[in-house]
Coordinates of N, CA and C and ligand atoms in Angstrom, one line a residue:
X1147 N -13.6 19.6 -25.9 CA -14.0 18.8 -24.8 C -13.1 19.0 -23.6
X1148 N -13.4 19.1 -22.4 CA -12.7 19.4 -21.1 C -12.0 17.8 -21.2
X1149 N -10.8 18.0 -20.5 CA -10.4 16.8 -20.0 C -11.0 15.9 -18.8
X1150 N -11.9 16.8 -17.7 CA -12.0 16.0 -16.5 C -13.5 17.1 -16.5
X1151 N -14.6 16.1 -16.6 CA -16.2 16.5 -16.6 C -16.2 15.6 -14.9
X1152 N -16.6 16.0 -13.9 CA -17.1 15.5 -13.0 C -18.4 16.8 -12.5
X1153 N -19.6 15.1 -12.2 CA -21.1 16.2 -12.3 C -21.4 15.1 -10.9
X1154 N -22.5 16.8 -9.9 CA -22.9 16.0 -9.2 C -22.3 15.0 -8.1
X1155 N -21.0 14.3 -8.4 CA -20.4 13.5 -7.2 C -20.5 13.0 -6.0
X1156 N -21.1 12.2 -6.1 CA -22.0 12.0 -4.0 C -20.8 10.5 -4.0
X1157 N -20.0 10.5 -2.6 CA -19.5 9.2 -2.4 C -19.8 9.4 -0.6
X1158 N -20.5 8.2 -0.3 CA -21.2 7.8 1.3 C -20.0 6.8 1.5
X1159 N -20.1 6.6 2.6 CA -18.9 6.0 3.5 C -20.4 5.0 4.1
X1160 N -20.5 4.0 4.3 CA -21.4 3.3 5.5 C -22.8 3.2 5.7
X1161 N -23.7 3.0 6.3 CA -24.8 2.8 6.0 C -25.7 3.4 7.3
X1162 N -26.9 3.8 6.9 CA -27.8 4.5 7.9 C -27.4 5.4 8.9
X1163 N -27.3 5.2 10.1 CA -27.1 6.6 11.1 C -25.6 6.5 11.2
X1164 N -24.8 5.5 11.0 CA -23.4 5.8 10.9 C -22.7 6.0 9.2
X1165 N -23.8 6.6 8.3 CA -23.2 6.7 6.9 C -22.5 7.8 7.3
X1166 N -21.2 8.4 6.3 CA -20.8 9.9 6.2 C -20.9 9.8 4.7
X1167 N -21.1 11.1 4.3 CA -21.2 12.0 3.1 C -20.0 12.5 2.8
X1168 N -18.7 11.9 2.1 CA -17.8 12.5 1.8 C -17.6 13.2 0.9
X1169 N -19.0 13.1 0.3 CA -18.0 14.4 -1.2 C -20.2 14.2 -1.2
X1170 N -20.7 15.2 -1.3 CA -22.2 15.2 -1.0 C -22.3 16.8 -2.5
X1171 N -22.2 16.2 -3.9 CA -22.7 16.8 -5.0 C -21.4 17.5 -4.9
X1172 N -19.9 17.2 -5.8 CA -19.9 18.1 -6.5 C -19.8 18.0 -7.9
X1173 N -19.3 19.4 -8.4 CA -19.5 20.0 -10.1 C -17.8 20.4 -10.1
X1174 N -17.3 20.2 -11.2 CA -15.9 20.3 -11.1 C -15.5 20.0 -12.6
X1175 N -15.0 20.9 -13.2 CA -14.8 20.9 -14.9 C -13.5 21.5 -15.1
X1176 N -12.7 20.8 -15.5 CA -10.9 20.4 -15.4 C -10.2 20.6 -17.1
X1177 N -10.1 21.6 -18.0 CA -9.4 21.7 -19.1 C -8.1 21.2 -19.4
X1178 N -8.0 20.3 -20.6 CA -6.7 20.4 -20.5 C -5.3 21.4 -20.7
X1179 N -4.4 21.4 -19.6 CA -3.3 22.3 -19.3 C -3.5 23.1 -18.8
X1180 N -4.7 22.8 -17.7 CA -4.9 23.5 -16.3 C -4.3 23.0 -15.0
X1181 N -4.0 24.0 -14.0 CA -3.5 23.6 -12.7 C -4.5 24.1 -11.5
X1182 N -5.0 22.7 -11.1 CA -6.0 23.1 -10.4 C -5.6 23.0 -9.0
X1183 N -5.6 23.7 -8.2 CA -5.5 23.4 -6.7 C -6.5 23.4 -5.8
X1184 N -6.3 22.1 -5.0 CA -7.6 22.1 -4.4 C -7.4 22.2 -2.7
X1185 N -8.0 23.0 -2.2 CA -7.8 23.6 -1.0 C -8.8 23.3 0.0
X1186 N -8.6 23.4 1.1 CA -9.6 22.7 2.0 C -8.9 21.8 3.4
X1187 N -10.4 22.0 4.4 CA -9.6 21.4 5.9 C -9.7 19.9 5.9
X1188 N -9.0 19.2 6.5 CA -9.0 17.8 7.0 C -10.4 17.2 7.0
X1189 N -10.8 16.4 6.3 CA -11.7 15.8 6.5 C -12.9 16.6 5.5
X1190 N -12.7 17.5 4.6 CA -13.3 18.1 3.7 C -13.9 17.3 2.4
X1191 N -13.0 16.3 2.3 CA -13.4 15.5 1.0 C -12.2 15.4 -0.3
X1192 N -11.2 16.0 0.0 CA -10.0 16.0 -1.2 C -9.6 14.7 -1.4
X1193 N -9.2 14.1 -0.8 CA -8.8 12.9 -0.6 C -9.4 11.9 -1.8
X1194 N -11.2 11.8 -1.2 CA -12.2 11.3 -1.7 C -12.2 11.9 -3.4
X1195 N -12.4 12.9 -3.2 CA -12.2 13.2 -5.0 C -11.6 13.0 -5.8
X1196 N -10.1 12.7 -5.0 CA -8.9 12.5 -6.2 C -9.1 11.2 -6.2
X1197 N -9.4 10.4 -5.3 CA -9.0 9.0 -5.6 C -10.7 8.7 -6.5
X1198 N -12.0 9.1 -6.7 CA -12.7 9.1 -7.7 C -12.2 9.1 -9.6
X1199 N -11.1 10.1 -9.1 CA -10.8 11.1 -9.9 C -9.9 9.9 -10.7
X1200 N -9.3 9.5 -10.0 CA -8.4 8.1 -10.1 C -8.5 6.6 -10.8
X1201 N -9.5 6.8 -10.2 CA -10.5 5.6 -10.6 C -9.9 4.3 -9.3
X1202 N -9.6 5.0 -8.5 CA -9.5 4.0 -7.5 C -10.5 3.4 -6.3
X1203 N -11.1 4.4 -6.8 CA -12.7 4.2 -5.8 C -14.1 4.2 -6.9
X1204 N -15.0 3.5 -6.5 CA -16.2 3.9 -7.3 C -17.0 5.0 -6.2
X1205 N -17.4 6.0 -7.1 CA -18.9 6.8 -6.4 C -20.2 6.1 -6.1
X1206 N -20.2 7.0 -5.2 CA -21.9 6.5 -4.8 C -23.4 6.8 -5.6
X1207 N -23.2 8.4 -6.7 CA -24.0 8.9 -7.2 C -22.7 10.1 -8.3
X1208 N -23.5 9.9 -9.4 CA -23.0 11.2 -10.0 C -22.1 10.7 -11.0
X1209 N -21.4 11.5 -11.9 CA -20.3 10.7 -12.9 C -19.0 12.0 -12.9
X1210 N -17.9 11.0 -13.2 CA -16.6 11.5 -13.8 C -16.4 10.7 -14.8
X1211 N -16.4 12.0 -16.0 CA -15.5 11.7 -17.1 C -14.5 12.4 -17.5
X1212 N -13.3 10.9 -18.1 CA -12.2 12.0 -17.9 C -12.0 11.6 -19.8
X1213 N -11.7 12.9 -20.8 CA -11.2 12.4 -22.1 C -12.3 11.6 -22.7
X1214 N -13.6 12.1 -22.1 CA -14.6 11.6 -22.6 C -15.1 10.4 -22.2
X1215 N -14.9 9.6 -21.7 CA -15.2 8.3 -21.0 C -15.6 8.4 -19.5
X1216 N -16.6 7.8 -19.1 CA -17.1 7.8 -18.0 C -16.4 6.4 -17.4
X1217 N -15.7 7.0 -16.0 CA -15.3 6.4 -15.3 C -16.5 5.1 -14.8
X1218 N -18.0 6.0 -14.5 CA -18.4 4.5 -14.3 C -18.6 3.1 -14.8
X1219 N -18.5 3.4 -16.1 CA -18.8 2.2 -17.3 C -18.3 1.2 -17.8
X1220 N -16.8 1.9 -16.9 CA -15.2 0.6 -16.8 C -15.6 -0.6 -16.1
X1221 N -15.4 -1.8 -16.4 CA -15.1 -2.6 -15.4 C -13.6 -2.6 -14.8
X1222 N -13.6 -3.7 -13.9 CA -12.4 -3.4 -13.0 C -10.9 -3.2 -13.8
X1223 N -11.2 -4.8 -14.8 CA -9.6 -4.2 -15.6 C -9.9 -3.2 -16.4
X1224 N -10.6 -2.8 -17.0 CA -10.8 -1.5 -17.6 C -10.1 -0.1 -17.1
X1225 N -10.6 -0.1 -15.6 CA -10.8 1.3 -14.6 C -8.8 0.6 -14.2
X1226 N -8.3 -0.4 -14.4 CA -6.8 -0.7 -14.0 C -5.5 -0.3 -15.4
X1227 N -6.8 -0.3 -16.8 CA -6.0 0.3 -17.7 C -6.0 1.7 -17.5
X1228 N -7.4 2.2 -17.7 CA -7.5 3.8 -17.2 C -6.2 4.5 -16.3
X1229 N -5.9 3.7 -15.0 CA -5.5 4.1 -14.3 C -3.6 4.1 -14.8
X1230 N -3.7 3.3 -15.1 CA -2.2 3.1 -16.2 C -2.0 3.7 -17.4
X1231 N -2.5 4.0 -18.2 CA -2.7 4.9 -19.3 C -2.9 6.4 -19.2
X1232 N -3.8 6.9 -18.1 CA -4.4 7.8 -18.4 C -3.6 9.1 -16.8
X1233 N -3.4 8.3 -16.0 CA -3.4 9.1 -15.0 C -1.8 8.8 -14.3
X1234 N -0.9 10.0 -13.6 CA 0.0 10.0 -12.4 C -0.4 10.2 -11.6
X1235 N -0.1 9.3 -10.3 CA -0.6 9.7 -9.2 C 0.8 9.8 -8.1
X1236 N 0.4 11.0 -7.4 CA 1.6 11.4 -6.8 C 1.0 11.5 -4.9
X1237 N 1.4 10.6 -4.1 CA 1.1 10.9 -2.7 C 2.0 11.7 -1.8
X1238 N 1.2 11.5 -0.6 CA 2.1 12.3 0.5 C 3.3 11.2 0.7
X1239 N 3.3 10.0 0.8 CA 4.6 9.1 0.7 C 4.7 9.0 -0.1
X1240 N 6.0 8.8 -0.8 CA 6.5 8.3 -1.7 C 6.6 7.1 -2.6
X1241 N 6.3 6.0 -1.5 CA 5.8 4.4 -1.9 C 7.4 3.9 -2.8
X1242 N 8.6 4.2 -2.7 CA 9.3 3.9 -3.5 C 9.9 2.7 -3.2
X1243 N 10.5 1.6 -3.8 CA 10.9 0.2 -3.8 C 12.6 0.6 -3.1
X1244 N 12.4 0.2 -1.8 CA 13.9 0.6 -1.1 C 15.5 0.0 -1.9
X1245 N 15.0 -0.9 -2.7 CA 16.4 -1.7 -2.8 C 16.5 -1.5 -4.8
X1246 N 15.5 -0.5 -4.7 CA 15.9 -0.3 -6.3 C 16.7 1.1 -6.5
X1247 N 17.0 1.1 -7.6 CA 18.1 2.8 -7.6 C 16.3 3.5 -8.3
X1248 N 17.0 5.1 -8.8 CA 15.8 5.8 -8.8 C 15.5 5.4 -10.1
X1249 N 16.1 5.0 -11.3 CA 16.0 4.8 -12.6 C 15.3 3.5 -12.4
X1250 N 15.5 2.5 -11.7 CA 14.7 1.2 -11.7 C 13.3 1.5 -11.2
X1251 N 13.2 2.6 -10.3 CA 11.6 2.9 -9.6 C 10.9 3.6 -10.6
X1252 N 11.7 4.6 -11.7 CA 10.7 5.3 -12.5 C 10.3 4.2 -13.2
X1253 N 11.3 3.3 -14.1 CA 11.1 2.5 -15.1 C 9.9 1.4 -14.6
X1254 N 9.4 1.4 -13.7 CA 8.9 0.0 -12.5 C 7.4 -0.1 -13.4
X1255 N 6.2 1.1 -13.6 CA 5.4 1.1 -14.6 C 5.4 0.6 -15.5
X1256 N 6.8 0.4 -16.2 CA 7.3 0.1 -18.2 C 7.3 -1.3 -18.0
X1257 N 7.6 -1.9 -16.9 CA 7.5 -3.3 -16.4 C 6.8 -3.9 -16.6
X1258 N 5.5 -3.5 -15.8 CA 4.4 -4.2 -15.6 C 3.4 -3.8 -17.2
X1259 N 4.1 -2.6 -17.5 CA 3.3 -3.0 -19.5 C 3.9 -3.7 -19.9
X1260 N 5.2 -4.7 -19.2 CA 6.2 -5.5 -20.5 C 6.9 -4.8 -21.5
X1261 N 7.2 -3.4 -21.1 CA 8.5 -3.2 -22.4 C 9.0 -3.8 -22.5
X1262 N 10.0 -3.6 -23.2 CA 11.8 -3.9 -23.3 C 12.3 -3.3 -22.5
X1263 N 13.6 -4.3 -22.1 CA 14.4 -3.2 -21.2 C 15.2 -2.1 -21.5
X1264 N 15.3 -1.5 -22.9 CA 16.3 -0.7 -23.5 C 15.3 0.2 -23.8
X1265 N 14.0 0.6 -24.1 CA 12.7 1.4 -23.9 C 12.6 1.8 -22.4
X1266 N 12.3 0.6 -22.2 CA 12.4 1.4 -20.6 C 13.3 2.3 -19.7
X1267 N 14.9 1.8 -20.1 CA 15.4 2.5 -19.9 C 15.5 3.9 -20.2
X1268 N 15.4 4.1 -21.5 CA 15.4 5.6 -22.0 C 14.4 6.2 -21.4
X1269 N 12.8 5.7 -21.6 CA 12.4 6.4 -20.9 C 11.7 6.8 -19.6
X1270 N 12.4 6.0 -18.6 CA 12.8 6.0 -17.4 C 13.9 7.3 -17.1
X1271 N 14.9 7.2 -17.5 CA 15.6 8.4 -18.2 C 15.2 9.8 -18.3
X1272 N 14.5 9.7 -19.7 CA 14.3 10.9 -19.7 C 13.1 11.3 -18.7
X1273 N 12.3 10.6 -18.1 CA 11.3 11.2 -17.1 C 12.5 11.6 -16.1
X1274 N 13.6 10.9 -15.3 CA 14.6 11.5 -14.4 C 14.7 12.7 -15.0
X1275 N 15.0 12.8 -16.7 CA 15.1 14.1 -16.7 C 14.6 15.3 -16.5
X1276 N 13.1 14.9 -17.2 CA 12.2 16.2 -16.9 C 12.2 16.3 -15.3
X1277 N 12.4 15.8 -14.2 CA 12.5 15.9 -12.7 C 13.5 16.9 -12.3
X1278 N 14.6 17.0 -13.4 CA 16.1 17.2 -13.0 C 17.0 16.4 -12.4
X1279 N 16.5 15.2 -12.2 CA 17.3 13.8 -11.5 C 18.5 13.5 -12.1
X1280 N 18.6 13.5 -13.2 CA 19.7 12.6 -14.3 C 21.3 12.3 -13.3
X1281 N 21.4 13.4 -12.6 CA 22.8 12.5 -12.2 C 22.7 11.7 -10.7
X1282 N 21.2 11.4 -10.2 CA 20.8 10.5 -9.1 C 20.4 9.2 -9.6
X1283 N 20.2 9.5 -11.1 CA 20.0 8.0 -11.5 C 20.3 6.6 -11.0
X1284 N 21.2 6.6 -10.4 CA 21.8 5.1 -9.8 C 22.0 5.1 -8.5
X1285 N 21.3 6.3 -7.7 CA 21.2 6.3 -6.3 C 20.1 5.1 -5.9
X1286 N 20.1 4.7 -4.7 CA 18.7 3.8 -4.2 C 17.9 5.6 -3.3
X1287 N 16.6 5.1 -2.7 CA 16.0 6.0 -1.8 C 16.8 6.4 -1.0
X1288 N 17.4 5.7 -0.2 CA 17.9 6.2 1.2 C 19.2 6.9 0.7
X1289 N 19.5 7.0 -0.2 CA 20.1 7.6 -0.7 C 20.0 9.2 -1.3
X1290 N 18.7 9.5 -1.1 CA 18.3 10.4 -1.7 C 17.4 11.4 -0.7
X1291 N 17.4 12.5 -0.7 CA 16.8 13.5 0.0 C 15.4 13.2 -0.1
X1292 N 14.7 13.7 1.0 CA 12.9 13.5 0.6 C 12.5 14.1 -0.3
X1293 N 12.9 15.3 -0.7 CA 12.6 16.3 -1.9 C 13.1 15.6 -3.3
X1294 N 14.2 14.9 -3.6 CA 14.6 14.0 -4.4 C 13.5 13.1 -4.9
X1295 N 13.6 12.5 -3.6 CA 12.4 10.7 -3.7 C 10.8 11.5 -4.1
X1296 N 10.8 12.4 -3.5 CA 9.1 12.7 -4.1 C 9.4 13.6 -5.8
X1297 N 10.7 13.7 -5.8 CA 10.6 13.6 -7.8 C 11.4 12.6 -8.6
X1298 N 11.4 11.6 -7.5 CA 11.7 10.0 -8.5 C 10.0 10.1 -8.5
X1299 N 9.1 10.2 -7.3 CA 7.5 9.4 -7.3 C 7.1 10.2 -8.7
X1300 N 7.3 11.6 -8.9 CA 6.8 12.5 -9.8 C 7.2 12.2 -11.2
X1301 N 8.5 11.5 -11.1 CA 9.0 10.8 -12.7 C 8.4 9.6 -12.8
X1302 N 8.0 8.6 -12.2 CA 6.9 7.7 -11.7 C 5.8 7.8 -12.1
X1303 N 5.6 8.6 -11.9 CA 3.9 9.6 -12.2 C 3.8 9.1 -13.6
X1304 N 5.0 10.3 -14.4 CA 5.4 11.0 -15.5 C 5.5 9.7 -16.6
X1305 N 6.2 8.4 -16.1 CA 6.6 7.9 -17.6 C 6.1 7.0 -18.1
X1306 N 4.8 7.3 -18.3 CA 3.7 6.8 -19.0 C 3.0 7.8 -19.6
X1307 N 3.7 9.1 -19.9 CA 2.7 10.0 -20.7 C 1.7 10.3 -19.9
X1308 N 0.9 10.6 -18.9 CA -0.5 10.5 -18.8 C -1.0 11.9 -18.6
X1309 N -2.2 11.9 -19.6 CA -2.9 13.5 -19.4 C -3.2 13.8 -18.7
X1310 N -3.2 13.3 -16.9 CA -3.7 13.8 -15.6 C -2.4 13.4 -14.7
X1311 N -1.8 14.4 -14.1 CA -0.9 14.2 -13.0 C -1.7 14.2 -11.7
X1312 N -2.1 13.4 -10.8 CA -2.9 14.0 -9.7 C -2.5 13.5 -8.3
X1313 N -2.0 14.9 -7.8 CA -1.3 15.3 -6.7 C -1.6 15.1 -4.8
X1314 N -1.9 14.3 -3.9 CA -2.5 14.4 -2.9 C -1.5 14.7 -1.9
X1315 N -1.5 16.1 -1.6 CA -0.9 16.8 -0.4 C 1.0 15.9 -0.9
X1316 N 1.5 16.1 -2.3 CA 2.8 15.7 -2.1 C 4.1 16.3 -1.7
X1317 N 3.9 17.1 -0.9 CA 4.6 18.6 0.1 C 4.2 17.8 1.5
X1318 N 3.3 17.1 2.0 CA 3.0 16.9 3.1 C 4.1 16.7 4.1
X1319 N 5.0 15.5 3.7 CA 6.0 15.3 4.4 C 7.2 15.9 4.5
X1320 N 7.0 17.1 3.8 CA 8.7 18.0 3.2 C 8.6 19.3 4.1
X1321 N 9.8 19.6 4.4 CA 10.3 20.9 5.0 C 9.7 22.2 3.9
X1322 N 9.6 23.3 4.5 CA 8.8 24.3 3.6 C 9.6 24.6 2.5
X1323 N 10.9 24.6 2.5 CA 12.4 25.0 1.2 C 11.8 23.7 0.6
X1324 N 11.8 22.5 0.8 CA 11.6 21.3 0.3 C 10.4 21.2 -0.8
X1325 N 9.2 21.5 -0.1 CA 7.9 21.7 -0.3 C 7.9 22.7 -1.5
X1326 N 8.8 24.2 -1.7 CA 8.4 25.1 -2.7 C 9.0 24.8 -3.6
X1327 N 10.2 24.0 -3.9 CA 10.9 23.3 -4.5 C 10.4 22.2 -5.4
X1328 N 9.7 21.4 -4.8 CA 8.8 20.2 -5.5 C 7.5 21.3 -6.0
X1329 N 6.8 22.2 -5.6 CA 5.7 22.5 -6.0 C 5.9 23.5 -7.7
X1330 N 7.4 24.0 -7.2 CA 7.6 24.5 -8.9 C 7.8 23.4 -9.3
X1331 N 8.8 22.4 -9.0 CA 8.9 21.2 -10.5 C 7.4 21.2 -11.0
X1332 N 6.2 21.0 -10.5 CA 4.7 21.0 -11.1 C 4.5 22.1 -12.0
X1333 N 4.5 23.1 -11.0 CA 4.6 24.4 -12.0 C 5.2 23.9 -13.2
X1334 N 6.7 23.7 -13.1 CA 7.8 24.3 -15.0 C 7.0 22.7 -15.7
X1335 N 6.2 21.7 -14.8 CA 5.9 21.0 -15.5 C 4.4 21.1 -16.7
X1336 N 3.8 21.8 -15.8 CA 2.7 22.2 -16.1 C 2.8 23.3 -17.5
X1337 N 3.4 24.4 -16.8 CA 3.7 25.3 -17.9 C 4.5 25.0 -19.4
X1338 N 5.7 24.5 -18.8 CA 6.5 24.0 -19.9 C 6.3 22.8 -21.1
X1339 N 5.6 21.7 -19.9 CA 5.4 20.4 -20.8 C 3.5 20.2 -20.8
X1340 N 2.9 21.2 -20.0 CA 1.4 21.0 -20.6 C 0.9 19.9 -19.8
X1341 N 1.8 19.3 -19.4 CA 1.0 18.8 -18.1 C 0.0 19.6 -17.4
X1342 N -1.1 18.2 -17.6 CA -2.5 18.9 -16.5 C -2.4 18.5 -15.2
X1343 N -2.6 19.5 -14.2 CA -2.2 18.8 -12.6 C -3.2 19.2 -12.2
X1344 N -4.0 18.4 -11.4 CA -4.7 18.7 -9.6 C -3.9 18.1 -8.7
X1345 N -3.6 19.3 -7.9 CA -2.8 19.1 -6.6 C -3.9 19.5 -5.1
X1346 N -3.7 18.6 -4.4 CA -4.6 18.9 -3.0 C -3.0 19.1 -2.4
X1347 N -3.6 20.5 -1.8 CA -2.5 20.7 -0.9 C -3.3 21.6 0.6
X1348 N -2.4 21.9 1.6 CA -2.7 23.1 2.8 C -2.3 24.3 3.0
X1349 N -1.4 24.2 2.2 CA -0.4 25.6 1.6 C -1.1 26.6 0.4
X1350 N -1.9 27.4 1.2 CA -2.4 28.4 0.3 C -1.6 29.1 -0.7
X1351 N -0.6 29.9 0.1 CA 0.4 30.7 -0.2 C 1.0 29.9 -1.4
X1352 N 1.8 28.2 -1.4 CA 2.2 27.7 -2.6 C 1.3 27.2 -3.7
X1353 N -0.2 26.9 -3.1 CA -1.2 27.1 -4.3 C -1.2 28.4 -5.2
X1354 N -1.1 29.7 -4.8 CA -1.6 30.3 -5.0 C -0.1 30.7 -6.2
X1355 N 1.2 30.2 -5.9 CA 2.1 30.8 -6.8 C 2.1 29.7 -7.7
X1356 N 1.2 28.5 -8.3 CA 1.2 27.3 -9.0 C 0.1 27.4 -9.6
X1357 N -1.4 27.5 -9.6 CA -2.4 27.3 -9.8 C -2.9 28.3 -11.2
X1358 N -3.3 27.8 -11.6 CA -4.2 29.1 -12.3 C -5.7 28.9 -12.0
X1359 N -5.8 27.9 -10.7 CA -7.3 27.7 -10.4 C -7.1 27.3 -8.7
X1360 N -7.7 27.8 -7.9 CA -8.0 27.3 -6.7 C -9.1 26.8 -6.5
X1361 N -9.7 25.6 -6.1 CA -11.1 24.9 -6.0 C -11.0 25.3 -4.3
X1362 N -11.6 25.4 -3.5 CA -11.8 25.5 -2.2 C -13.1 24.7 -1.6
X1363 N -12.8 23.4 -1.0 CA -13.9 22.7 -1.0 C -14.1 22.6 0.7
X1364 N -15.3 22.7 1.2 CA -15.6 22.6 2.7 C -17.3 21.7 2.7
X1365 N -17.0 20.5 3.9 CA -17.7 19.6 3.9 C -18.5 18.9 2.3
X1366 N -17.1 18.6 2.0 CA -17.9 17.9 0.7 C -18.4 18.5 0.0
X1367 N -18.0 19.6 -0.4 CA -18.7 20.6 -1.7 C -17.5 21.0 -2.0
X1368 N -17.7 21.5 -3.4 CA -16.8 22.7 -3.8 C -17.8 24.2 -3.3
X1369 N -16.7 24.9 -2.3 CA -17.4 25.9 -1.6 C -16.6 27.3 -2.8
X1370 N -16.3 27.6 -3.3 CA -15.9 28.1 -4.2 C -14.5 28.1 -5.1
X1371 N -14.4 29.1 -6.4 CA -13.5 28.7 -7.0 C -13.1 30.0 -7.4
X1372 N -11.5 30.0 -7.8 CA -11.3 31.1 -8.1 C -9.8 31.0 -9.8
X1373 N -9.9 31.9 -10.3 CA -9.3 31.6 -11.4 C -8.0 33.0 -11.1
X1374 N -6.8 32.3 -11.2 CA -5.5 32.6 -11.0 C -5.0 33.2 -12.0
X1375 N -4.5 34.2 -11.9 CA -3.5 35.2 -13.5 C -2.0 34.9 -12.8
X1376 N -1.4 34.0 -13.9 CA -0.1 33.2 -14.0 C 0.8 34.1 -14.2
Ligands
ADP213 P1 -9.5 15.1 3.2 O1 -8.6 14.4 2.2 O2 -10.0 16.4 2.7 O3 -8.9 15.2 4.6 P2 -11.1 12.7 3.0 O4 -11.6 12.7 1.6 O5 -10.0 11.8 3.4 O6 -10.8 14.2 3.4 O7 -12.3 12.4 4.0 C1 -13.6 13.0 3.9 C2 -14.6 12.4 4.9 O8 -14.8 11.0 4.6 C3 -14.0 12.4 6.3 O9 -15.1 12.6 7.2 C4 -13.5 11.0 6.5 O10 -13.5 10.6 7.8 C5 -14.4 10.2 5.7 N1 -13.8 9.0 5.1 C6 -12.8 9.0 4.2 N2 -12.5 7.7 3.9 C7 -13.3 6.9 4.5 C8 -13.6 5.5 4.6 N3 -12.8 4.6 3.9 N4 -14.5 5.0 5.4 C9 -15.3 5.9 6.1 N5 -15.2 7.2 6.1 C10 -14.2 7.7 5.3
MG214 MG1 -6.7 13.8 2.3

């Protein structure tokens, strides 16, 4: 079974002559320990897909299922466990808690499930690890480079296990050294630990050395797709 079935997908923005069609049918079938990149201009619909993808938006027509479950069939705490269990989500900001160090912002998830604090620690921990963080552990944000803080967000993602990492433009705000730098950590993540990623990015060139799939989507379709030799 694929990890991520999405069929058909229509999500409308508004009503009658001021509706927009942001995602108008697509088809999009996601395996697990695939890296999918998804490519496309401003205002194309990436956005809109990941956060379906997410379960942070409901569609207007069509289904996503992820792991076999249809996103539409959640109710709201349902689709709030989904999103805690099942998915990382990584943005173009960082969203990190200024006055925490980086080990309190990964651990901040383990919280709100009620660990313990000596579980959470560790693994809060070891997600710093898999980032390469371990000796910024006790930094706060401002303390830490942008390229840093977007792999505390990425150990964030990370420490809750989740079979979907899903990435929106998280290079957006980084210098291009910065940017290829965070886009391998996905890579050794993907390859190494089997993490499944969709990343929306504008960087063809760093899709193309990450991906083993480029989706290329224009005006709310997937306008084609192409399969990457790693
Ligand atoms: P991308 O991420 O590819 O730049 P988006 O998914 O953000 O594209 O947007 C796709 C289209 O949907 C755009 O035309 C955008 O203006 C529109 N759109 C996105 N979100 C909303 C919203 N909340 N309300 C109305 N229109 C929206
Ligand atoms: Mg966007």
């Amino acid at each position: 079974m694929p990890l991520v079935e999405i069929r058909a997908l229509v999500r409308r923005y508004g009503k009658g002559h001021a509706a927009v069609e942001a995602l108008r049918g697509v088809d999009l079938v996601i395996d697990h320990g695939e890296f999918v990149a998804v490519l496309g201009r401003s205002g194309s619909g990436k956005s809109t897909l990941l956060n379906l993808l997410s379960g942070l938006d409901s569609p207007t027509a069509g289904e996503v299922c992820v792991a076999g479950e249809d996103l539409a069939g959640l109710s709201g705490d349902e689709l709030a466990r989904y999103r805690s269990s099942r998915i990382g989500i990584v943005f173009q900001s960082f969203h990190l808690l200024p006055g925490r160090t980086a080990l309190a912002n990964v651990a901040m998830p383990l919280v709100i499930d009620g660990l313990p604090p000596g579980e959470r620690r560790d693994r809060a921990a070891a997600a710093l690890a898999a980032v390469g963080l371990t000796e910024r552990a006790e930094h706060r944000p401002s303390q830490l480079s942008g390229g840093e803080q977007q792999r505390v967000a990425i150990a964030r993602a990370l420490v809750r296990d989740p079979a979907l990492l899903v990435c929106d433009e998280p290079t957006g705000n980084l210098d291009s050294a910065t940017a290829a730098e965070v886009t391998g950590l996905l890579l050794a993540l993907n390859a190494e630990r089997g993490v499944t990623v969709v990343l929306v990015t504008h960087d063809r060139e760093l899709a193309r050395r990450c991906a083993t799939r480029i989706v290329e989507m224009v005006d709310g379709a997937v306008a084609s797709e192409e399969v990457i030799a790693r």
